[in-house]
PDB file of C-alpha atoms in Angstrom:
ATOM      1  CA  UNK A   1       0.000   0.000   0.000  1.00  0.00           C
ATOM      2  CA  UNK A   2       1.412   3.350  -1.295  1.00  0.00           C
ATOM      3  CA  UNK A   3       1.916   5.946   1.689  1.00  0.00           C
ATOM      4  CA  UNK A   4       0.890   9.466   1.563  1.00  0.00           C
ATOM      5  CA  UNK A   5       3.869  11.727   0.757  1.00  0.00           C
ATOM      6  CA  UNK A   6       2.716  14.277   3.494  1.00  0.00           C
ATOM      7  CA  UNK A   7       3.924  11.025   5.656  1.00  0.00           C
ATOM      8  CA  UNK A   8       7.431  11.611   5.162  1.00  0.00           C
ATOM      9  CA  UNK A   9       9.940  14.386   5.797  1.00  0.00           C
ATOM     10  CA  UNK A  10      10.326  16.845   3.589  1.00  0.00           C
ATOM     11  CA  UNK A  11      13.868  15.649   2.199  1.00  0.00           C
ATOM     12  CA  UNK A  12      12.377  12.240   1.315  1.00  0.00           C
ATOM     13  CA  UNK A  13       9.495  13.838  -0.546  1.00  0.00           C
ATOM     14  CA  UNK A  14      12.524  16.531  -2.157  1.00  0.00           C
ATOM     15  CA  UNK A  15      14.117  12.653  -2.977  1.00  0.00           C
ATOM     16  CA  UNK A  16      10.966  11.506  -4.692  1.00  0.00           C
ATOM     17  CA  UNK A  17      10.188  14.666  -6.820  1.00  0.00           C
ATOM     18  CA  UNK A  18      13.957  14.502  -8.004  1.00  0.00           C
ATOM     19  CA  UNK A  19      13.392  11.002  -8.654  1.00  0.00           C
ATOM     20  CA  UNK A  20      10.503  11.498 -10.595  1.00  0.00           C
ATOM     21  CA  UNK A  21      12.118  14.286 -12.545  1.00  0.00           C
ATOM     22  CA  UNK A  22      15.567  13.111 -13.503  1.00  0.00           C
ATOM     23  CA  UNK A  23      14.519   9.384 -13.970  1.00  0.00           C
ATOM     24  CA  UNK A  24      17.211   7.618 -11.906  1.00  0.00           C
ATOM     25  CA  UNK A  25      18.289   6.885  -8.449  1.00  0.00           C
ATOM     26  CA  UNK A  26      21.817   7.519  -8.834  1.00  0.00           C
ATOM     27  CA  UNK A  27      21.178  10.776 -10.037  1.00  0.00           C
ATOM     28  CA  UNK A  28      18.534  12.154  -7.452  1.00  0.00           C
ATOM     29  CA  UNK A  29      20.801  10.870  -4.853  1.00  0.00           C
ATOM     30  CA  UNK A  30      23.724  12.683  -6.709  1.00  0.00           C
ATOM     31  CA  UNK A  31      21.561  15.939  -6.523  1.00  0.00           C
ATOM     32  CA  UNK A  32      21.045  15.818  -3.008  1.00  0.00           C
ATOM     33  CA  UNK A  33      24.254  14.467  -1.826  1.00  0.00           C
ATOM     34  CA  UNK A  34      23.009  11.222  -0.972  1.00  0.00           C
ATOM     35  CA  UNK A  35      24.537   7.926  -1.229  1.00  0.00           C
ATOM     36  CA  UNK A  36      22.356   5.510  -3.672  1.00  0.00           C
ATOM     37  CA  UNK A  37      21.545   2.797  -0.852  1.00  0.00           C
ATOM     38  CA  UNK A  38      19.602   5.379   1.285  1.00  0.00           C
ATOM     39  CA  UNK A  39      17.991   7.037  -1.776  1.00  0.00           C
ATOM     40  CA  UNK A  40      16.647   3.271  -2.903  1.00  0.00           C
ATOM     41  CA  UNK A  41      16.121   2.348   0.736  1.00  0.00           C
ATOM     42  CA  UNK A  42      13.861   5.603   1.277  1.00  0.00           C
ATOM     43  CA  UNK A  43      11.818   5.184  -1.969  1.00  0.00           C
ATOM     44  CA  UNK A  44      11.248   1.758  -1.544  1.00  0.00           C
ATOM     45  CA  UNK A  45      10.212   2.637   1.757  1.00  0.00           C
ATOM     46  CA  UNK A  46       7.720   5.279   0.435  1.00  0.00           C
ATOM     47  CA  UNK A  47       6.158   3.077  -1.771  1.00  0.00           C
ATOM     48  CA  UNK A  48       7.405   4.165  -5.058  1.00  0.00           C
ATOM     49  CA  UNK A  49       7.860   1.891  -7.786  1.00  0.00           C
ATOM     50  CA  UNK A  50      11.847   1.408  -8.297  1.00  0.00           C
ATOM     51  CA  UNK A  51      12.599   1.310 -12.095  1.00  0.00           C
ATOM     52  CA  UNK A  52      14.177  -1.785 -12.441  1.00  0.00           C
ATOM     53  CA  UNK A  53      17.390  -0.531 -14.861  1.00  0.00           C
ATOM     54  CA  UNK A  54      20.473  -0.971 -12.630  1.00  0.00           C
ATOM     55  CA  UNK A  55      23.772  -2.822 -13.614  1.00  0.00           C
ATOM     56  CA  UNK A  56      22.518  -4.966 -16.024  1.00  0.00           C
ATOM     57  CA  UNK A  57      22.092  -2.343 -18.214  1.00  0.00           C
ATOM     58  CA  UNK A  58      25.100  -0.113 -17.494  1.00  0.00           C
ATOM     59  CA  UNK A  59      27.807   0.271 -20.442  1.00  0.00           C
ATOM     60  CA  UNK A  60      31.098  -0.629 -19.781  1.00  0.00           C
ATOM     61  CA  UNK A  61      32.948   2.694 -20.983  1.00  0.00           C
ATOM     62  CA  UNK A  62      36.594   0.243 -20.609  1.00  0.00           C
ATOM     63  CA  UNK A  63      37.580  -2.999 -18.682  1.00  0.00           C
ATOM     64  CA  UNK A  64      39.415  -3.143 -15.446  1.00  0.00           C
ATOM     65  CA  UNK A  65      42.187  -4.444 -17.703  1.00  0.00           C
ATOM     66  CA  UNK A  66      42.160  -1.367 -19.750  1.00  0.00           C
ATOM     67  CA  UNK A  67      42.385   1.151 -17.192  1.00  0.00           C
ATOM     68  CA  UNK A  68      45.007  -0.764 -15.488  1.00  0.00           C
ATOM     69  CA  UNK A  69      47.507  -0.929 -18.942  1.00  0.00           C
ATOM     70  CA  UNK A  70      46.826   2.597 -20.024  1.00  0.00           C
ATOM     71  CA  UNK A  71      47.487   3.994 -16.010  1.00  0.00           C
ATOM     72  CA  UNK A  72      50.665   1.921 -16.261  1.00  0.00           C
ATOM     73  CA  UNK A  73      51.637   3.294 -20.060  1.00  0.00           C
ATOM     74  CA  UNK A  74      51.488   6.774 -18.349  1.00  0.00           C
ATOM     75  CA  UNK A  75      53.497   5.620 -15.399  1.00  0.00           C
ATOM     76  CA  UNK A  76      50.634   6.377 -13.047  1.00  0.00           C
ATOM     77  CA  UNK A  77      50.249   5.101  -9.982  1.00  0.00           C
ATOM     78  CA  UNK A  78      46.874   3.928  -8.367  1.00  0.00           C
ATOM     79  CA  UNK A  79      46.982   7.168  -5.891  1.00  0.00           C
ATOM     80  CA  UNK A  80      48.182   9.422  -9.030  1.00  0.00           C
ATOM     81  CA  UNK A  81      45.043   8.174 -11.208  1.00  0.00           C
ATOM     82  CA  UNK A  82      42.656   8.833  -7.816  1.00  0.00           C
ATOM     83  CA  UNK A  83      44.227  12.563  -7.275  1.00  0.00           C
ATOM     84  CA  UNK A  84      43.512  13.403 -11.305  1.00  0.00           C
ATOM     85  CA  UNK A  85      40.123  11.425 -11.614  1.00  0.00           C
ATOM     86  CA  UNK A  86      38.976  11.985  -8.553  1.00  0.00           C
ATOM     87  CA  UNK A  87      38.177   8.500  -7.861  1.00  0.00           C
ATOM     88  CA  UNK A  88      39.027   6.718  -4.375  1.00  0.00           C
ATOM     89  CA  UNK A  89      42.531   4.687  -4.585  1.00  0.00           C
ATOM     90  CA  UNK A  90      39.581   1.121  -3.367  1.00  0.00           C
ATOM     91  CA  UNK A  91      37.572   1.574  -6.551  1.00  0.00           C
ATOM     92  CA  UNK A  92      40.595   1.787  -9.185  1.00  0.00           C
ATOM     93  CA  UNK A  93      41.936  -1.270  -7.335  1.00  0.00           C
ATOM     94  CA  UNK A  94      38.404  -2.990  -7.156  1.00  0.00           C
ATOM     95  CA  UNK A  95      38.019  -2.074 -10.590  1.00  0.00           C
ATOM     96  CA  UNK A  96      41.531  -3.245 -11.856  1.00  0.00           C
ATOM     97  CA  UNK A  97      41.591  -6.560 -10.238  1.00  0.00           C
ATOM     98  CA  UNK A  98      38.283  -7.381 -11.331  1.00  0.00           C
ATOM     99  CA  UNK A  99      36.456  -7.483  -7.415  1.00  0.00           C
ATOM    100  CA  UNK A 100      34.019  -4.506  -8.947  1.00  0.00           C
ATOM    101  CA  UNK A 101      32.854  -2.556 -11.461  1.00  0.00           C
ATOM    102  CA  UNK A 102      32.366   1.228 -10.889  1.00  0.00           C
ATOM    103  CA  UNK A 103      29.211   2.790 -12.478  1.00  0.00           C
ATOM    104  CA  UNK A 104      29.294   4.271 -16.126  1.00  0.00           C
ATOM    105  CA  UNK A 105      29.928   7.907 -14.747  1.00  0.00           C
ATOM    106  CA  UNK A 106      32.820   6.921 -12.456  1.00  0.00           C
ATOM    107  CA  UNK A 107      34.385   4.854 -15.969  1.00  0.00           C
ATOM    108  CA  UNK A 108      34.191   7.667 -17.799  1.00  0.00           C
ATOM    109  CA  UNK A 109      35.939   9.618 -14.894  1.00  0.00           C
ATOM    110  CA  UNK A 110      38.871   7.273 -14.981  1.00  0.00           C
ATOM    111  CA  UNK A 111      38.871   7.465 -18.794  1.00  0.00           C
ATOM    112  CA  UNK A 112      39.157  10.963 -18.889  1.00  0.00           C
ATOM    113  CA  UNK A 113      42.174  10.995 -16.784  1.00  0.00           C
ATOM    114  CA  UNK A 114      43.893   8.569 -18.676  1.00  0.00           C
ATOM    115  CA  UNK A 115      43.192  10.563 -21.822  1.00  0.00           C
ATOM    116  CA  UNK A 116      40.366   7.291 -23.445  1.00  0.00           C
ATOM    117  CA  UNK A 117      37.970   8.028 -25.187  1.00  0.00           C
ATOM    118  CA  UNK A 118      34.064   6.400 -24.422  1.00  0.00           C
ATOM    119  CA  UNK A 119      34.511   2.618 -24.927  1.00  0.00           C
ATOM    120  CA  UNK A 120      38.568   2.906 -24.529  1.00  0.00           C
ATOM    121  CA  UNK A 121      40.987   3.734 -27.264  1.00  0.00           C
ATOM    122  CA  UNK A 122      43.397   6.466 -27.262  1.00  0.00           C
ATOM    123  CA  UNK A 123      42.339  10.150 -27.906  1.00  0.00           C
ATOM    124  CA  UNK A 124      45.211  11.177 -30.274  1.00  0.00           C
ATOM    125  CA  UNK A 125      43.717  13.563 -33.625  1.00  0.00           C
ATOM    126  CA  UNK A 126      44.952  10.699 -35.861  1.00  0.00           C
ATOM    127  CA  UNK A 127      42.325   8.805 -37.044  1.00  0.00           C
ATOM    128  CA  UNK A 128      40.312   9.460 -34.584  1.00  0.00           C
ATOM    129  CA  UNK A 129      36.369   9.721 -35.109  1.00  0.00           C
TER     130      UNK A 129
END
């Protein structure tokens, strides 16, 4: 049985509306400075049907394997590639040694900083498209 907003505080209901407008969990919770388990948690507790797109459907912008070779190519190290991408030193590792893999907008954070393009590949002018 669906709640009554008026129910909840004021933030969850701010969570819901952002929800409902931007079309994602990751990005309401984003917007308010929220992690994603507490967003879900607090819509699922409000009632609101979830839509079911999660990491099944994300893209893989590059493999852990990728990021690791091109961070090594540019003599990075793990800490150097956090400090430019902004990116804790845990998820490059996780993502490296194939334990996790980070969300599309946290791949295409690491690919920036190691100078990939979307869906990996160097991003040198020459015969580049």
């Amino acid at each position: 049985m669906k709640a009554d907003m008026s129910d909840f505080p004021e933030d969850w209901q701010e969570l819901a509306r952002r929800y409902a407008t931007l079309g994602t969990i990751e990005k309401a919770a984003e917007a308010l400075e929220l992690s994603y388990s507490t967003a879900r948690w607090r819509l699922v507790r409000m009632g609101i049907e979830i839509n079911q797109k999660g990491p099944a459907s994300w893209r893989m912008i590059l493999t852990g394997q990728e990021c690791r070779e091109a961070r090594v190519l540019k003599s990075m190290s793990q800490e150097d590639l956090a400090t430019v991408s902004g990116v804790t030193v845990s998820t490059i590792s996780n993502f490296e040694t194939g334990r996790r893999t980070p969300r599309p907008n946290t791949q295409e954070k690491l690919a920036s900083a190691l100078g990939l393009k979307s869906g990996g590949g160097e991003t040198s002018g020459e015969g580049a498209v």
